Amino acid sequence: MRILLVSHYALPHYGGIEVVVENLARRLVEQGHEVKVLSSRITGPACEERNGFEIIRVPAWNFLERYAVPYPLFSPRLFLEAWQLVAWADIVHAHGFLYQPTLVALWLARRARRPRVITEHAGFVQYDSWFWNAVQAIAIHTLGRLALSLADAVVLVGARASPLIRRLATPGKPVFLIPNGVDTHLFHPVSPEEKQRIRRSLGWDERPKVLFVGRFVPRKGIDILIAAADNRYDLVLCGRGEVPAAILRTAIVYLLPTQMQLRSIYHAADIFVLPSRSEGGFPLVAQEAMACGMPVVMAYDPIYLQQVSPDVVRFVEPSGDAVREALLQLISDPEQRKLLGERAARWAQDHFSWERTVREYLKLYEQLVGGGVYER
């Protein structure tokens, strides 16, 4: 089967959707399928062979990301590249229902009578700015509704977006839940000796290290993390964006780490923390941390309980005091920290499987290409 994946960004531009597309493409190739990825040329060459699949990157302007809005504006070349790729493909699978390549690829695929799938990862994302919330709401009810109408099937990675998507989608549109997986071959626990070796290679001392991975924006909980800062542990920040001055002086910061660098940081740190809000499903970075055997502290969200047990993750109220208290309790109790990390690693191995995710997508692809009705 020839499968076209469409995404606003692709690796090496780092983010959750980029990692999902990379893993999905690689595993589809391993299953014997041909895969191409259409994305923006923010980083990386215009055309690249990667892990058995091809990435075609179209020039785009990315200035909105300085406002924490991950929305590249594509050049008109998008139409030509998308048309050629749609003509090649047996099925088109787009990620994110608001992005320009999603709309263009799905529209062209419908004209070419190719089956079309769209995966929505977040739904409505809450910004601190009323302006961006208003722009997003307008876009969802126009561009988002249009994208859903162009798709034959809609996939959600978590339940949060389900009410919104079902309201916007035309009656009878099939909507499915297929959670993302984590690469447990890449992300896995290491021995205490290896952990110490990695810490030394990073130049870290013996002070406890608390790791945050994500954009440095309020919806990821960076404001809560600032409020939770304490002189009894070091904060390690991995991601992108402008690091707030209030935390820059005391934190260890890694901007735009590669996956391999990030894995080393997971292995070296003591606790993972993510006080984010409005995630579409259980966050990929939390899955990666768990797969590495890290104890995980997260802001409580009932939607997470559909994918993880409260015995595996330490859930707390989204406040600086609650996060700090949970971190200090784990730092003072090495046995509890070790137990929580072991539970997390087992849970990731048993429940966050890319093999399951790819199997579900292939079942959907095959039935759509064959003209059938998808049943789980």
Coordinates of C-alpha atoms in Angstrom, one line a residue:
M1 CA 0.0 0.0 0.0
R2 CA 1.2 3.5 -0.8
I3 CA 0.5 5.8 2.2
L4 CA 0.9 9.6 2.2
L5 CA 1.2 11.1 5.7
V6 CA 0.6 14.8 6.0
S7 CA 1.8 17.0 8.9
H8 CA 2.5 20.7 9.5
Y9 CA 5.9 19.9 10.9
A10 CA 8.3 16.9 10.7
L11 CA 11.5 15.9 12.5
P12 CA 14.0 17.4 13.1
H13 CA 11.5 20.1 14.1
Y14 CA 10.7 18.5 17.5
G15 CA 7.2 18.1 18.9
G16 CA 4.6 15.5 19.7
I17 CA 3.0 15.2 16.3
E18 CA 6.4 15.1 14.6
V19 CA 7.4 12.1 16.8
V20 CA 4.1 10.4 16.1
V21 CA 4.4 10.8 12.3
E22 CA 8.0 9.6 12.4
N23 CA 7.1 6.5 14.4
L24 CA 4.0 5.7 12.3
A25 CA 5.9 6.1 9.0
R26 CA 8.8 3.9 10.2
R27 CA 6.6 1.1 11.4
L28 CA 4.4 1.2 8.3
V29 CA 7.6 0.8 6.2
E30 CA 8.6 -2.2 8.4
Q31 CA 5.3 -3.7 7.6
G32 CA 6.2 -3.6 3.9
H33 CA 4.3 -0.5 2.9
E34 CA 5.6 2.5 0.9
V35 CA 5.4 5.8 2.8
K36 CA 5.9 9.5 2.0
V37 CA 5.5 12.4 4.3
L38 CA 4.5 15.9 3.2
S39 CA 5.5 18.7 5.6
S40 CA 6.9 22.2 6.0
R41 CA 10.5 23.1 5.3
I42 CA 11.3 24.8 8.7
T43 CA 14.3 22.6 9.3
G44 CA 15.8 19.9 7.2
P45 CA 16.4 19.5 3.5
A46 CA 13.6 19.9 0.9
C47 CA 13.7 16.1 0.2
E48 CA 15.1 13.5 2.5
E49 CA 15.2 9.7 2.7
R50 CA 14.7 8.7 6.3
N51 CA 14.3 5.3 7.9
G52 CA 12.9 3.9 4.7
F53 CA 10.4 6.6 3.9
E54 CA 10.7 9.9 2.0
I55 CA 10.0 13.4 3.5
I56 CA 9.0 16.2 1.1
R57 CA 9.3 19.6 2.7
V58 CA 7.6 22.7 1.3
P59 CA 8.9 26.2 2.1
A60 CA 6.8 27.9 4.8
W61 CA 6.9 30.9 7.1
N62 CA 7.0 30.0 10.8
F63 CA 6.8 33.4 12.4
L64 CA 3.6 32.6 14.4
E65 CA 5.6 30.2 16.5
R66 CA 7.2 33.1 18.3
Y67 CA 3.7 33.7 19.8
A68 CA 3.6 30.0 20.8
V69 CA 1.2 29.3 17.9
P70 CA 2.6 26.3 15.9
Y71 CA 1.1 27.2 12.6
P72 CA 3.4 27.5 9.6
L73 CA 2.1 29.4 6.5
F74 CA 3.0 27.4 3.4
S75 CA 4.1 28.8 0.0
P76 CA 1.9 28.1 -3.0
R77 CA 4.2 25.2 -3.9
L78 CA 2.2 23.2 -1.5
F79 CA -0.5 22.6 -4.1
L80 CA 1.9 21.2 -6.7
E81 CA 3.7 18.9 -4.2
A82 CA 0.4 17.7 -2.7
W83 CA -1.1 17.0 -6.1
Q84 CA 1.8 14.9 -7.1
L85 CA 1.9 13.0 -3.9
V86 CA -1.9 12.4 -3.8
A87 CA -1.7 11.0 -7.3
W88 CA 1.0 8.6 -6.1
A89 CA -0.8 7.5 -2.9
D90 CA -3.4 4.8 -2.3
I91 CA -4.6 6.6 0.9
V92 CA -4.0 10.0 2.4
H93 CA -3.6 10.4 6.2
A94 CA -3.4 14.0 7.5
H95 CA -2.6 15.0 11.1
G96 CA -4.2 18.1 12.7
F97 CA -7.5 19.4 11.3
L98 CA -6.6 23.1 11.1
Y99 CA -3.3 23.1 9.2
Q100 CA -2.9 24.2 5.6
P101 CA -1.4 20.9 4.3
T102 CA -4.2 18.9 5.8
L103 CA -6.9 21.0 4.0
V104 CA -5.0 21.0 0.7
A105 CA -4.1 17.3 0.7
L106 CA -7.6 16.2 1.7
W107 CA -9.3 18.4 -0.9
L108 CA -7.0 17.1 -3.6
A109 CA -7.5 13.5 -2.4
R110 CA -11.2 13.8 -2.6
R111 CA -10.9 15.1 -6.2
A112 CA -8.7 12.2 -7.0
R113 CA -11.0 9.8 -5.2
R114 CA -8.4 8.6 -2.8
P115 CA -9.5 7.4 0.7
R116 CA -8.8 10.0 3.4
V117 CA -8.1 9.8 7.1
I118 CA -7.6 12.7 9.5
T119 CA -6.1 12.4 13.0
E120 CA -6.8 15.2 15.4
H121 CA -4.4 15.3 18.4
A122 CA -5.7 18.1 20.6
G123 CA -9.0 19.8 19.7
F124 CA -9.3 23.2 21.2
V125 CA -6.0 24.4 22.8
Q126 CA -6.4 26.9 25.6
Y127 CA -4.1 29.9 25.2
D128 CA -3.7 32.7 27.8
S129 CA -4.5 35.2 25.1
W130 CA -8.1 35.9 24.3
F131 CA -7.1 36.9 20.8
W132 CA -5.5 33.6 19.9
N133 CA -8.4 31.7 21.6
A134 CA -10.9 33.7 19.4
V135 CA -8.8 33.1 16.2
Q136 CA -8.7 29.4 17.0
A137 CA -12.4 29.2 17.7
I138 CA -13.2 30.8 14.3
A139 CA -10.6 28.5 12.6
I140 CA -12.1 25.4 14.2
H141 CA -15.7 26.2 13.1
T142 CA -14.6 27.0 9.5
L143 CA -11.3 25.3 8.5
G144 CA -11.8 22.5 11.0
R145 CA -15.3 21.8 10.0
L146 CA -14.2 21.8 6.3
A147 CA -11.3 19.4 7.0
L148 CA -13.7 16.9 8.8
S149 CA -16.1 17.0 5.9
L150 CA -13.3 16.1 3.5
A151 CA -12.2 13.0 5.5
D152 CA -13.7 9.6 5.2
A153 CA -12.8 8.8 8.8
V154 CA -11.6 10.7 11.8
V155 CA -9.2 9.4 14.5
L156 CA -8.7 10.9 17.9
V157 CA -5.7 10.1 20.1
G158 CA -7.6 11.0 23.3
A159 CA -11.1 11.5 24.5
R160 CA -10.9 15.3 25.3
A161 CA -11.6 16.4 21.7
S162 CA -14.4 13.9 21.1
P163 CA -17.4 16.1 22.0
L164 CA -16.1 19.0 19.8
I165 CA -15.2 16.8 16.9
R166 CA -18.5 14.9 16.9
R167 CA -20.4 18.3 17.0
L168 CA -18.5 19.5 14.0
A169 CA -18.4 16.3 11.9
T170 CA -21.3 15.5 9.6
P171 CA -23.8 13.0 11.0
G172 CA -22.7 9.5 10.5
K173 CA -19.0 10.4 10.1
P174 CA -17.0 7.5 11.7
V175 CA -14.9 8.8 14.6
F176 CA -12.4 6.4 16.3
L177 CA -10.0 6.5 19.3
I178 CA -6.5 5.2 18.5
P179 CA -4.1 6.3 21.2
N180 CA -0.5 7.0 20.3
G181 CA 2.3 4.6 21.2
V182 CA 5.8 5.1 22.5
D183 CA 9.0 3.5 21.1
T184 CA 10.0 1.2 24.0
H185 CA 13.0 0.0 22.1
L186 CA 14.4 3.6 22.1
F187 CA 13.1 4.6 25.5
H188 CA 13.8 2.0 28.2
P189 CA 15.2 1.9 31.7
V190 CA 19.0 1.7 32.4
S191 CA 21.0 0.4 35.3
P192 CA 22.0 2.7 38.2
E193 CA 25.6 2.5 37.0
E194 CA 24.6 3.6 33.5
K195 CA 22.5 6.4 34.9
Q196 CA 25.5 7.7 36.8
R197 CA 27.7 7.5 33.7
I198 CA 25.2 9.5 31.7
R199 CA 24.9 12.1 34.5
R200 CA 28.7 12.5 34.5
S201 CA 28.7 12.9 30.7
L202 CA 26.2 15.7 31.0
G203 CA 28.2 17.4 33.6
W204 CA 25.6 17.1 36.3
D205 CA 26.3 17.0 40.0
E206 CA 24.6 14.8 42.6
R207 CA 21.7 17.3 43.4
P208 CA 18.3 15.8 42.5
K209 CA 17.3 16.7 38.9
V210 CA 13.6 17.3 38.0
L211 CA 12.9 17.1 34.3
F212 CA 10.3 19.0 32.3
V213 CA 9.9 18.4 28.5
G214 CA 7.6 20.6 26.3
R215 CA 7.1 24.1 25.0
F216 CA 7.9 26.8 27.5
V217 CA 4.3 28.2 27.4
P218 CA 1.6 28.5 30.1
R219 CA -0.6 25.8 28.7
K220 CA 2.3 23.3 29.3
G221 CA 2.4 24.5 32.9
I222 CA 5.6 26.4 32.8
D223 CA 4.1 29.0 35.1
I224 CA 3.3 26.3 37.7
L225 CA 6.8 24.9 37.3
I226 CA 8.2 28.4 38.1
A227 CA 6.1 28.5 41.2
A228 CA 7.3 25.0 42.2
A229 CA 11.0 25.9 42.0
D230 CA 12.9 25.1 45.1
N231 CA 16.6 25.2 46.2
R232 CA 16.5 21.5 47.2
Y233 CA 16.4 20.3 43.6
D234 CA 17.4 21.5 40.1
L235 CA 14.9 21.9 37.3
V236 CA 16.0 20.6 33.9
L237 CA 14.0 22.1 31.0
C238 CA 13.9 20.5 27.5
G239 CA 12.0 22.0 24.7
R240 CA 11.5 25.2 22.7
G241 CA 10.4 28.7 23.3
E242 CA 11.6 31.6 25.4
V243 CA 12.6 30.5 28.8
P244 CA 11.1 32.8 31.5
A245 CA 13.7 34.9 33.1
A246 CA 12.4 33.9 36.6
I247 CA 13.6 30.4 36.1
L248 CA 16.5 30.8 33.6
R249 CA 19.0 31.7 36.2
T250 CA 18.6 28.5 38.2
A251 CA 17.4 25.9 35.6
I252 CA 19.5 23.6 33.3
V253 CA 18.1 24.3 29.8
Y254 CA 18.3 22.2 26.7
L255 CA 16.8 23.9 23.6
L256 CA 15.5 21.6 20.8
P257 CA 17.3 18.4 21.9
T258 CA 17.3 15.5 19.4
Q259 CA 15.6 12.2 20.4
M260 CA 18.9 10.6 21.3
Q261 CA 19.8 13.6 23.5
L262 CA 16.4 13.6 25.1
R263 CA 16.7 9.9 25.9
S264 CA 20.0 10.5 27.7
I265 CA 18.4 13.3 29.7
Y266 CA 15.4 11.0 30.6
H267 CA 17.9 8.4 31.8
A268 CA 19.9 10.9 33.8
A269 CA 17.1 12.8 35.6
D270 CA 15.5 11.7 38.8
I271 CA 11.8 12.7 38.4
F272 CA 9.7 13.8 35.4
V273 CA 7.1 16.6 35.9
L274 CA 4.5 17.8 33.6
P275 CA 1.9 20.2 35.0
S276 CA 0.2 20.9 31.6
R277 CA -3.4 21.6 30.8
S278 CA -5.7 20.9 27.9
E279 CA -3.8 17.9 26.5
G280 CA -5.7 16.0 23.8
G281 CA -4.7 12.7 25.4
F282 CA -2.1 11.3 27.7
P283 CA 1.1 13.2 26.6
L284 CA 3.7 11.5 24.6
V285 CA 6.6 12.9 26.6
A286 CA 5.1 11.4 29.8
Q287 CA 4.9 8.0 28.0
E288 CA 8.5 8.3 27.0
A289 CA 9.6 9.2 30.6
M290 CA 7.6 6.2 31.9
A291 CA 9.1 3.9 29.4
C292 CA 12.6 5.1 30.7
G293 CA 11.5 4.0 34.2
M294 CA 11.1 7.6 35.6
P295 CA 8.7 8.4 38.4
V296 CA 6.2 10.8 36.9
V297 CA 4.4 13.8 38.5
M298 CA 1.5 15.3 36.6
A299 CA -1.3 17.8 37.1
Y300 CA -4.5 15.8 37.6
D301 CA -6.8 15.5 34.7
P302 CA -9.6 12.9 34.7
I303 CA -9.0 12.2 31.0
Y304 CA -5.6 10.7 31.8
L305 CA -7.3 7.9 33.8
Q306 CA -8.6 6.4 30.5
Q307 CA -5.0 5.5 29.7
V308 CA -3.0 5.2 32.9
S309 CA -3.7 4.0 36.5
P310 CA -3.3 6.5 39.4
D311 CA -1.1 3.9 41.0
V312 CA 1.5 4.4 38.2
V313 CA 1.6 8.3 38.0
R314 CA 1.6 10.7 40.9
F315 CA -1.3 13.1 40.1
V316 CA -1.4 16.4 41.9
E317 CA -3.4 19.6 41.8
P318 CA -2.1 22.1 39.2
S319 CA -0.4 24.5 41.6
G320 CA 3.1 25.3 42.5
D321 CA 2.7 24.3 46.1
A322 CA 1.2 20.9 45.2
V323 CA 3.8 20.1 42.6
R324 CA 6.7 21.1 44.9
E325 CA 5.3 19.0 47.8
A326 CA 5.0 15.9 45.5
L327 CA 8.5 16.4 44.2
L328 CA 10.1 16.9 47.7
Q329 CA 8.2 13.8 49.0
L330 CA 9.6 11.6 46.2
I331 CA 13.1 13.1 46.6
S332 CA 13.1 12.3 50.3
D333 CA 11.9 8.7 49.7
P334 CA 14.2 6.8 47.3
E335 CA 12.4 3.5 47.7
Q336 CA 9.0 5.1 46.7
R337 CA 10.8 6.8 43.8
K338 CA 12.2 3.5 42.6
L339 CA 8.9 1.7 43.0
L340 CA 7.0 4.3 41.0
G341 CA 9.6 4.2 38.3
E342 CA 9.4 0.4 38.0
R343 CA 5.6 0.5 37.8
A344 CA 5.8 3.2 35.1
A345 CA 8.2 1.2 33.0
R346 CA 6.0 -1.9 33.2
W347 CA 2.9 0.1 32.4
A348 CA 4.5 1.7 29.3
Q349 CA 5.7 -1.7 28.1
D350 CA 2.3 -3.3 28.5
H351 CA 0.0 -0.4 27.4
F352 CA 1.8 2.1 25.3
S353 CA 2.5 -0.1 22.3
W354 CA 3.2 1.3 18.8
E355 CA 2.5 -2.2 17.4
R356 CA -1.1 -1.9 18.6
T357 CA -1.4 1.7 17.2
V358 CA -0.1 0.6 13.8
R359 CA -2.3 -2.4 13.7
E360 CA -5.4 -0.3 14.3
Y361 CA -4.4 2.2 11.6
L362 CA -3.6 -0.5 9.1
K363 CA -7.0 -2.1 9.7
L364 CA -8.6 1.3 9.0
Y365 CA -6.5 1.9 5.9
E366 CA -7.2 -1.5 4.4
Q367 CA -11.0 -1.3 4.9
L368 CA -11.1 2.3 3.4
V369 CA -9.0 1.3 0.4
G370 CA -11.2 -1.7 -0.1
G371 CA -14.3 0.4 0.1
G372 CA -15.6 -1.3 3.3
V373 CA -16.9 0.1 6.6
Y374 CA -14.4 0.1 9.4
E375 CA -15.3 -1.9 12.5
R376 CA -13.2 -2.2 15.5

